[in-house]
PDB file of C-alpha atoms in Angstrom:
ATOM      1  CA  MET M   1       0.000   0.000   0.000  1.00  0.00           C
ATOM      2  CA  ALA M   2       1.339   3.412  -0.954  1.00  0.00           C
ATOM      3  CA  THR M   3       2.134   5.778   1.874  1.00  0.00           C
ATOM      4  CA  LYS M   4      -0.158   8.764   1.964  1.00  0.00           C
ATOM      5  CA  GLY M   5       1.794  11.964   1.443  1.00  0.00           C
ATOM      6  CA  TYR M   6       1.657  14.780   3.959  1.00  0.00           C
ATOM      7  CA  VAL M   7      -0.405  17.708   2.679  1.00  0.00           C
ATOM      8  CA  CYS M   8       0.785  21.092   3.889  1.00  0.00           C
ATOM      9  CA  SER M   9      -1.857  23.618   4.869  1.00  0.00           C
ATOM     10  CA  SER M  10      -1.315  27.286   4.083  1.00  0.00           C
ATOM     11  CA  LYS M  11      -3.446  28.227   7.105  1.00  0.00           C
ATOM     12  CA  THR M  12      -1.330  26.083   9.423  1.00  0.00           C
ATOM     13  CA  LYS M  13       1.862  27.523   7.946  1.00  0.00           C
ATOM     14  CA  GLN M  14       0.606  31.076   8.431  1.00  0.00           C
ATOM     15  CA  ARG M  15      -0.444  30.337  12.015  1.00  0.00           C
ATOM     16  CA  ILE M  16       2.964  28.890  12.876  1.00  0.00           C
ATOM     17  CA  TYR M  17       4.680  31.836  11.207  1.00  0.00           C
ATOM     18  CA  THR M  18       2.579  34.358  13.156  1.00  0.00           C
ATOM     19  CA  VAL M  19       3.258  32.583  16.450  1.00  0.00           C
ATOM     20  CA  ALA M  20       6.992  32.538  15.748  1.00  0.00           C
ATOM     21  CA  ALA M  21       7.058  36.245  14.825  1.00  0.00           C
ATOM     22  CA  ASN M  22       5.329  37.114  18.100  1.00  0.00           C
ATOM     23  CA  LEU M  23       7.720  34.958  20.126  1.00  0.00           C
ATOM     24  CA  PHE M  24      10.739  36.576  18.492  1.00  0.00           C
ATOM     25  CA  LEU M  25       9.471  39.973  19.640  1.00  0.00           C
ATOM     26  CA  GLU M  26       8.493  38.754  23.113  1.00  0.00           C
ATOM     27  CA  LYS M  27      11.533  36.627  23.971  1.00  0.00           C
ATOM     28  CA  GLY M  28      14.133  37.606  21.418  1.00  0.00           C
ATOM     29  CA  TYR M  29      15.169  35.729  18.293  1.00  0.00           C
ATOM     30  CA  ASP M  30      18.188  34.007  19.839  1.00  0.00           C
ATOM     31  CA  ALA M  31      16.293  32.904  22.948  1.00  0.00           C
ATOM     32  CA  THR M  32      13.366  31.410  21.036  1.00  0.00           C
ATOM     33  CA  THR M  33      13.740  27.740  20.100  1.00  0.00           C
ATOM     34  CA  LEU M  34      11.854  25.650  17.568  1.00  0.00           C
ATOM     35  CA  LYS M  35      10.374  23.714  20.499  1.00  0.00           C
ATOM     36  CA  ASP M  36       9.064  26.988  21.927  1.00  0.00           C
ATOM     37  CA  ILE M  37       7.408  27.770  18.609  1.00  0.00           C
ATOM     38  CA  ALA M  38       5.902  24.288  18.250  1.00  0.00           C
ATOM     39  CA  LYS M  39       4.464  24.447  21.764  1.00  0.00           C
ATOM     40  CA  ALA M  40       3.005  27.923  21.322  1.00  0.00           C
ATOM     41  CA  ALA M  41       1.531  26.985  17.930  1.00  0.00           C
ATOM     42  CA  ASP M  42       0.142  23.738  19.374  1.00  0.00           C
ATOM     43  CA  VAL M  43       1.804  21.521  16.764  1.00  0.00           C
ATOM     44  CA  SER M  44       4.327  18.705  17.006  1.00  0.00           C
ATOM     45  CA  THR M  45       7.972  19.416  16.228  1.00  0.00           C
ATOM     46  CA  GLY M  46       7.626  17.050  13.262  1.00  0.00           C
ATOM     47  CA  THR M  47       4.829  19.189  11.835  1.00  0.00           C
ATOM     48  CA  LEU M  48       6.858  22.336  12.483  1.00  0.00           C
ATOM     49  CA  TYR M  49       9.863  20.953  10.584  1.00  0.00           C
ATOM     50  CA  ARG M  50       7.709  20.201   7.542  1.00  0.00           C
ATOM     51  CA  TYR M  51       6.918  23.886   7.207  1.00  0.00           C
ATOM     52  CA  PHE M  52      10.055  25.470   8.656  1.00  0.00           C
ATOM     53  CA  PRO M  53      13.118  23.161   8.801  1.00  0.00           C
ATOM     54  CA  SER M  54      15.199  25.808  10.585  1.00  0.00           C
ATOM     55  CA  LYS M  55      14.636  28.979  12.564  1.00  0.00           C
ATOM     56  CA  GLY M  56      16.155  30.983   9.742  1.00  0.00           C
ATOM     57  CA  ASP M  57      13.374  29.824   7.440  1.00  0.00           C
ATOM     58  CA  PHE M  58      10.945  31.957   9.447  1.00  0.00           C
ATOM     59  CA  LEU M  59      12.947  35.057   8.577  1.00  0.00           C
ATOM     60  CA  VAL M  60      13.130  34.163   4.890  1.00  0.00           C
ATOM     61  CA  GLU M  61       9.350  33.745   4.963  1.00  0.00           C
ATOM     62  CA  ILE M  62       8.965  37.441   5.846  1.00  0.00           C
ATOM     63  CA  GLY M  63       9.496  38.492   2.246  1.00  0.00           C
ATOM     64  CA  ARG M  64       7.404  35.750   0.681  1.00  0.00           C
ATOM     65  CA  SER M  65       4.479  36.407   2.988  1.00  0.00           C
ATOM     66  CA  SER M  66       4.705  40.131   2.285  1.00  0.00           C
ATOM     67  CA  VAL M  67       4.649  39.689  -1.503  1.00  0.00           C
ATOM     68  CA  GLU M  68       1.495  37.582  -1.379  1.00  0.00           C
ATOM     69  CA  HIS M  69      -0.270  40.325   0.574  1.00  0.00           C
ATOM     70  CA  LEU M  70       1.068  43.164  -1.585  1.00  0.00           C
ATOM     71  CA  ARG M  71      -0.035  41.502  -4.809  1.00  0.00           C
ATOM     72  CA  GLY M  72      -3.649  41.518  -3.619  1.00  0.00           C
ATOM     73  CA  PHE M  73      -3.290  45.022  -2.189  1.00  0.00           C
ATOM     74  CA  ALA M  74      -2.053  46.419  -5.512  1.00  0.00           C
ATOM     75  CA  GLN M  75      -4.819  44.710  -7.476  1.00  0.00           C
ATOM     76  CA  ASN M  76      -7.438  46.348  -5.244  1.00  0.00           C
ATOM     77  CA  LEU M  77      -6.176  49.900  -5.706  1.00  0.00           C
ATOM     78  CA  PRO M  78      -8.566  52.256  -7.575  1.00  0.00           C
ATOM     79  CA  GLU M  79      -8.316  51.915 -11.351  1.00  0.00           C
ATOM     80  CA  ASN M  80      -7.940  55.675 -11.830  1.00  0.00           C
ATOM     81  CA  MET M  81      -5.259  56.133  -9.163  1.00  0.00           C
ATOM     82  CA  PRO M  82      -2.193  57.972 -10.560  1.00  0.00           C
ATOM     83  CA  VAL M  83       0.695  55.543 -11.014  1.00  0.00           C
ATOM     84  CA  ASP M  84       3.072  57.418  -8.708  1.00  0.00           C
ATOM     85  CA  GLU M  85       0.439  57.421  -5.938  1.00  0.00           C
ATOM     86  CA  ALA M  86      -0.277  53.717  -6.541  1.00  0.00           C
ATOM     87  CA  VAL M  87       3.419  52.878  -6.288  1.00  0.00           C
ATOM     88  CA  LEU M  88       3.709  54.968  -3.114  1.00  0.00           C
ATOM     89  CA  ALA M  89       0.687  53.183  -1.604  1.00  0.00           C
ATOM     90  CA  VAL M  90       2.297  49.781  -2.186  1.00  0.00           C
ATOM     91  CA  LEU M  91       5.622  50.975  -0.780  1.00  0.00           C
ATOM     92  CA  LEU M  92       3.946  52.253   2.381  1.00  0.00           C
ATOM     93  CA  GLU M  93       1.876  49.082   2.752  1.00  0.00           C
ATOM     94  CA  ASP M  94       5.097  47.069   2.488  1.00  0.00           C
ATOM     95  CA  ILE M  95       6.730  49.196   5.182  1.00  0.00           C
ATOM     96  CA  SER M  96       3.669  48.850   7.409  1.00  0.00           C
ATOM     97  CA  GLY M  97       3.866  45.060   7.215  1.00  0.00           C
ATOM     98  CA  THR M  98       7.615  45.101   7.780  1.00  0.00           C
ATOM     99  CA  LYS M  99       7.216  47.204  10.912  1.00  0.00           C
ATOM    100  CA  GLN M 100       4.801  44.647  12.368  1.00  0.00           C
ATOM    101  CA  VAL M 101       7.572  42.049  12.152  1.00  0.00           C
ATOM    102  CA  PHE M 102      10.556  44.141  13.180  1.00  0.00           C
ATOM    103  CA  PHE M 103       9.011  46.651  15.564  1.00  0.00           C
ATOM    104  CA  PRO M 104       6.998  45.445  18.570  1.00  0.00           C
ATOM    105  CA  PRO M 105       3.928  47.485  19.567  1.00  0.00           C
ATOM    106  CA  LYS M 106       4.490  49.929  22.407  1.00  0.00           C
ATOM    107  CA  ALA M 107       8.211  49.163  22.289  1.00  0.00           C
ATOM    108  CA  GLN M 108       9.040  52.170  24.400  1.00  0.00           C
ATOM    109  CA  GLU M 109       7.321  50.565  27.408  1.00  0.00           C
ATOM    110  CA  ARG M 110       9.891  47.764  27.723  1.00  0.00           C
ATOM    111  CA  PRO M 111      13.604  48.487  27.188  1.00  0.00           C
ATOM    112  CA  ALA M 112      14.174  44.842  26.222  1.00  0.00           C
ATOM    113  CA  ASP M 113      11.792  45.153  23.261  1.00  0.00           C
ATOM    114  CA  GLN M 114      14.190  47.372  21.351  1.00  0.00           C
ATOM    115  CA  GLN M 115      17.004  44.866  21.789  1.00  0.00           C
ATOM    116  CA  PHE M 116      14.765  41.977  20.737  1.00  0.00           C
ATOM    117  CA  ALA M 117      13.729  43.899  17.628  1.00  0.00           C
ATOM    118  CA  ASN M 118      17.378  44.642  16.837  1.00  0.00           C
ATOM    119  CA  ASP M 119      18.205  40.939  17.183  1.00  0.00           C
ATOM    120  CA  ILE M 120      15.512  40.044  14.626  1.00  0.00           C
ATOM    121  CA  ARG M 121      16.747  42.620  12.147  1.00  0.00           C
ATOM    122  CA  LEU M 122      20.353  41.487  12.468  1.00  0.00           C
ATOM    123  CA  ALA M 123      19.343  37.838  12.151  1.00  0.00           C
ATOM    124  CA  TYR M 124      17.286  38.614   9.050  1.00  0.00           C
ATOM    125  CA  ASN M 125      20.183  40.398   7.341  1.00  0.00           C
ATOM    126  CA  TYR M 126      22.376  37.394   8.113  1.00  0.00           C
ATOM    127  CA  GLU M 127      19.927  34.660   7.150  1.00  0.00           C
ATOM    128  CA  ILE M 128      19.139  35.862   3.637  1.00  0.00           C
ATOM    129  CA  TYR M 129      22.826  35.378   2.788  1.00  0.00           C
ATOM    130  CA  ALA M 130      23.437  32.354   5.016  1.00  0.00           C
ATOM    131  CA  SER M 131      22.881  29.805   2.248  1.00  0.00           C
ATOM    132  CA  LYS M 132      22.380  29.658  -1.496  1.00  0.00           C
ATOM    133  CA  GLU M 133      18.841  28.388  -0.911  1.00  0.00           C
ATOM    134  CA  HIS M 134      17.925  31.384   1.230  1.00  0.00           C
ATOM    135  CA  LEU M 135      19.571  33.816  -1.183  1.00  0.00           C
ATOM    136  CA  ASP M 136      17.705  32.275  -4.122  1.00  0.00           C
ATOM    137  CA  ILE M 137      14.435  32.666  -2.216  1.00  0.00           C
ATOM    138  CA  GLU M 138      15.222  36.299  -1.423  1.00  0.00           C
ATOM    139  CA  LEU M 139      16.126  37.077  -5.040  1.00  0.00           C
ATOM    140  CA  SER M 140      12.960  35.365  -6.249  1.00  0.00           C
ATOM    141  CA  THR M 141      10.927  37.349  -3.733  1.00  0.00           C
ATOM    142  CA  ARG M 142      12.412  40.630  -4.925  1.00  0.00           C
ATOM    143  CA  ALA M 143      11.691  39.680  -8.534  1.00  0.00           C
ATOM    144  CA  GLU M 144       8.046  39.021  -7.609  1.00  0.00           C
ATOM    145  CA  LEU M 145       7.952  42.351  -5.812  1.00  0.00           C
ATOM    146  CA  ALA M 146       9.294  44.105  -8.907  1.00  0.00           C
ATOM    147  CA  ALA M 147       6.580  42.397 -10.964  1.00  0.00           C
ATOM    148  CA  ILE M 148       3.928  44.086  -8.815  1.00  0.00           C
ATOM    149  CA  TYR M 149       5.339  47.539  -9.591  1.00  0.00           C
ATOM    150  CA  ALA M 150       5.877  46.644 -13.255  1.00  0.00           C
ATOM    151  CA  ALA M 151       2.180  45.753 -13.553  1.00  0.00           C
ATOM    152  CA  LEU M 152       1.189  49.160 -12.142  1.00  0.00           C
ATOM    153  CA  ILE M 153       3.532  50.918 -14.552  1.00  0.00           C
ATOM    154  CA  GLU M 154       2.282  48.883 -17.527  1.00  0.00           C
ATOM    155  CA  HIS M 155      -1.307  49.741 -16.635  1.00  0.00           C
ATOM    156  CA  ALA M 156      -0.436  53.457 -16.583  1.00  0.00           C
ATOM    157  CA  LYS M 157       1.326  53.152 -19.964  1.00  0.00           C
ATOM    158  CA  GLU M 158      -1.667  51.398 -21.479  1.00  0.00           C
ATOM    159  CA  ASP M 159      -4.187  53.993 -20.310  1.00  0.00           C
ATOM    160  CA  GLY M 160      -1.933  56.822 -21.483  1.00  0.00           C
ATOM    161  CA  THR M 161      -1.265  58.437 -18.102  1.00  0.00           C
ATOM    162  CA  LEU M 162       2.431  57.531 -18.163  1.00  0.00           C
ATOM    163  CA  ASN M 163       4.693  58.365 -21.088  1.00  0.00           C
ATOM    164  CA  LEU M 164       7.463  55.804 -20.656  1.00  0.00           C
ATOM    165  CA  LYS M 165       9.417  54.324 -23.558  1.00  0.00           C
ATOM    166  CA  SER M 166      11.800  52.182 -21.512  1.00  0.00           C
ATOM    167  CA  ASP M 167      11.121  48.717 -20.087  1.00  0.00           C
ATOM    168  CA  SER M 168       8.673  48.789 -17.174  1.00  0.00           C
ATOM    169  CA  THR M 169      10.648  46.032 -15.460  1.00  0.00           C
ATOM    170  CA  VAL M 170      13.753  48.210 -15.234  1.00  0.00           C
ATOM    171  CA  MET M 171      11.789  51.010 -13.604  1.00  0.00           C
ATOM    172  CA  ALA M 172      10.162  48.505 -11.237  1.00  0.00           C
ATOM    173  CA  GLN M 173      13.567  47.164 -10.219  1.00  0.00           C
ATOM    174  CA  ILE M 174      14.658  50.705  -9.381  1.00  0.00           C
ATOM    175  CA  ILE M 175      11.581  51.080  -7.150  1.00  0.00           C
ATOM    176  CA  VAL M 176      12.438  47.836  -5.330  1.00  0.00           C
ATOM    177  CA  ALA M 177      15.992  49.104  -4.854  1.00  0.00           C
ATOM    178  CA  ILE M 178      14.597  52.348  -3.405  1.00  0.00           C
ATOM    179  CA  PHE M 179      12.485  50.370  -0.953  1.00  0.00           C
ATOM    180  CA  PHE M 180      15.376  48.330   0.402  1.00  0.00           C
ATOM    181  CA  ARG M 181      17.709  51.308   0.565  1.00  0.00           C
ATOM    182  CA  GLU M 182      15.244  53.274   2.675  1.00  0.00           C
ATOM    183  CA  LEU M 183      14.433  50.169   4.735  1.00  0.00           C
ATOM    184  CA  ASP M 184      18.116  49.779   5.585  1.00  0.00           C
ATOM    185  CA  LYS M 185      18.437  53.461   6.480  1.00  0.00           C
ATOM    186  CA  GLY M 186      15.384  53.400   8.748  1.00  0.00           C
ATOM    187  CA  MET M 187      15.727  49.889  10.147  1.00  0.00           C
ATOM    188  CA  TYR M 188      16.790  51.037  13.607  1.00  0.00           C
ATOM    189  CA  ARG M 189      14.596  54.139  13.821  1.00  0.00           C
ATOM    190  CA  TYR M 190      10.973  54.130  14.909  1.00  0.00           C
ATOM    191  CA  ASP M 191      10.477  57.654  13.566  1.00  0.00           C
ATOM    192  CA  TYR M 192      12.085  57.295  10.129  1.00  0.00           C
ATOM    193  CA  PRO M 193      10.089  59.410   7.603  1.00  0.00           C
ATOM    194  CA  TYR M 194       9.475  56.664   5.039  1.00  0.00           C
ATOM    195  CA  GLU M 195       6.653  58.439   3.224  1.00  0.00           C
ATOM    196  CA  LEU M 196       8.690  61.604   2.770  1.00  0.00           C
ATOM    197  CA  LYS M 197      11.728  59.682   1.559  1.00  0.00           C
ATOM    198  CA  PHE M 198       9.700  57.561  -0.848  1.00  0.00           C
ATOM    199  CA  ARG M 199       7.951  60.642  -2.253  1.00  0.00           C
ATOM    200  CA  GLU M 200      11.293  62.354  -2.833  1.00  0.00           C
ATOM    201  CA  LYS M 201      12.647  59.366  -4.776  1.00  0.00           C
ATOM    202  CA  LEU M 202       9.447  58.793  -6.749  1.00  0.00           C
ATOM    203  CA  ASP M 203       9.242  62.471  -7.707  1.00  0.00           C
ATOM    204  CA  ILE M 204      12.696  62.132  -9.249  1.00  0.00           C
ATOM    205  CA  LEU M 205      11.887  58.796 -10.885  1.00  0.00           C
ATOM    206  CA  PHE M 206       8.615  59.942 -12.431  1.00  0.00           C
ATOM    207  CA  GLU M 207       9.688  63.556 -13.056  1.00  0.00           C
ATOM    208  CA  GLY M 208       8.778  64.710 -16.544  1.00  0.00           C
ATOM    209  CA  ARG M 209       7.085  61.469 -17.548  1.00  0.00           C
ATOM    210  CA  LEU M 210       3.673  62.207 -16.050  1.00  0.00           C
ATOM    211  CA  GLN M 211       3.914  65.822 -17.213  1.00  0.00           C
ATOM    212  CA  ALA M 212       4.921  64.758 -20.718  1.00  0.00           C
ATOM    213  CA  SER M 213       1.903  62.483 -21.072  1.00  0.00           C
ATOM    214  CA  SER M 214      -0.371  65.334 -19.928  1.00  0.00           C
ATOM    215  CA  ASP M 215       1.186  67.727 -22.455  1.00  0.00           C
ATOM    216  CA  ASP M 216       0.729  65.207 -25.261  1.00  0.00           C
ATOM    217  CA  ALA M 217      -2.978  65.072 -24.482  1.00  0.00           C
ATOM    218  CA  LEU M 218      -3.413  68.830 -24.954  1.00  0.00           C
TER     219      LEU M 218
END
């Protein structure tokens, strides 16, 4: 008789991931063990390993989980939303989700929270380069993220609100690079002005293109 294969559940995976993220903020990344996560998620260690073979896999999942959410978020933006505002909205939604992972709520109330958050950020920066598998996942995630912005740009080109002759993918890759540059700069600051910084970069990136399309319509 053939052995029945184990079917992974996306809901179970998400629940385990959420539990782990909360534990990292409550106890610290280094102090949290896989057994702690399994117990808090009410699953066996065997089940945990099927979804997340190592603790570092939880950190790699941050990007993949974010992209899935952002894809739906971008698709639900108003059809007539200007492309620069649509791109900004996705950037800010991405930052909002990132903060939920890296910044605990009411962090100022417990001095240890800041250190725990720092530990997660340092571990994340290490883990994405810790193995070829993790790096491949990160690169794939960033490519999927760029595809979200490319779709917004293509839509604006098709409806005539963006006069852009170059490849949309190239512009989208620049936007992804902007996101990670600003993320790195603000990673250890609760008050980093992400919206202002993103607007400054997008104004430069889209400068002349939106205006040119408007002039052509006159």
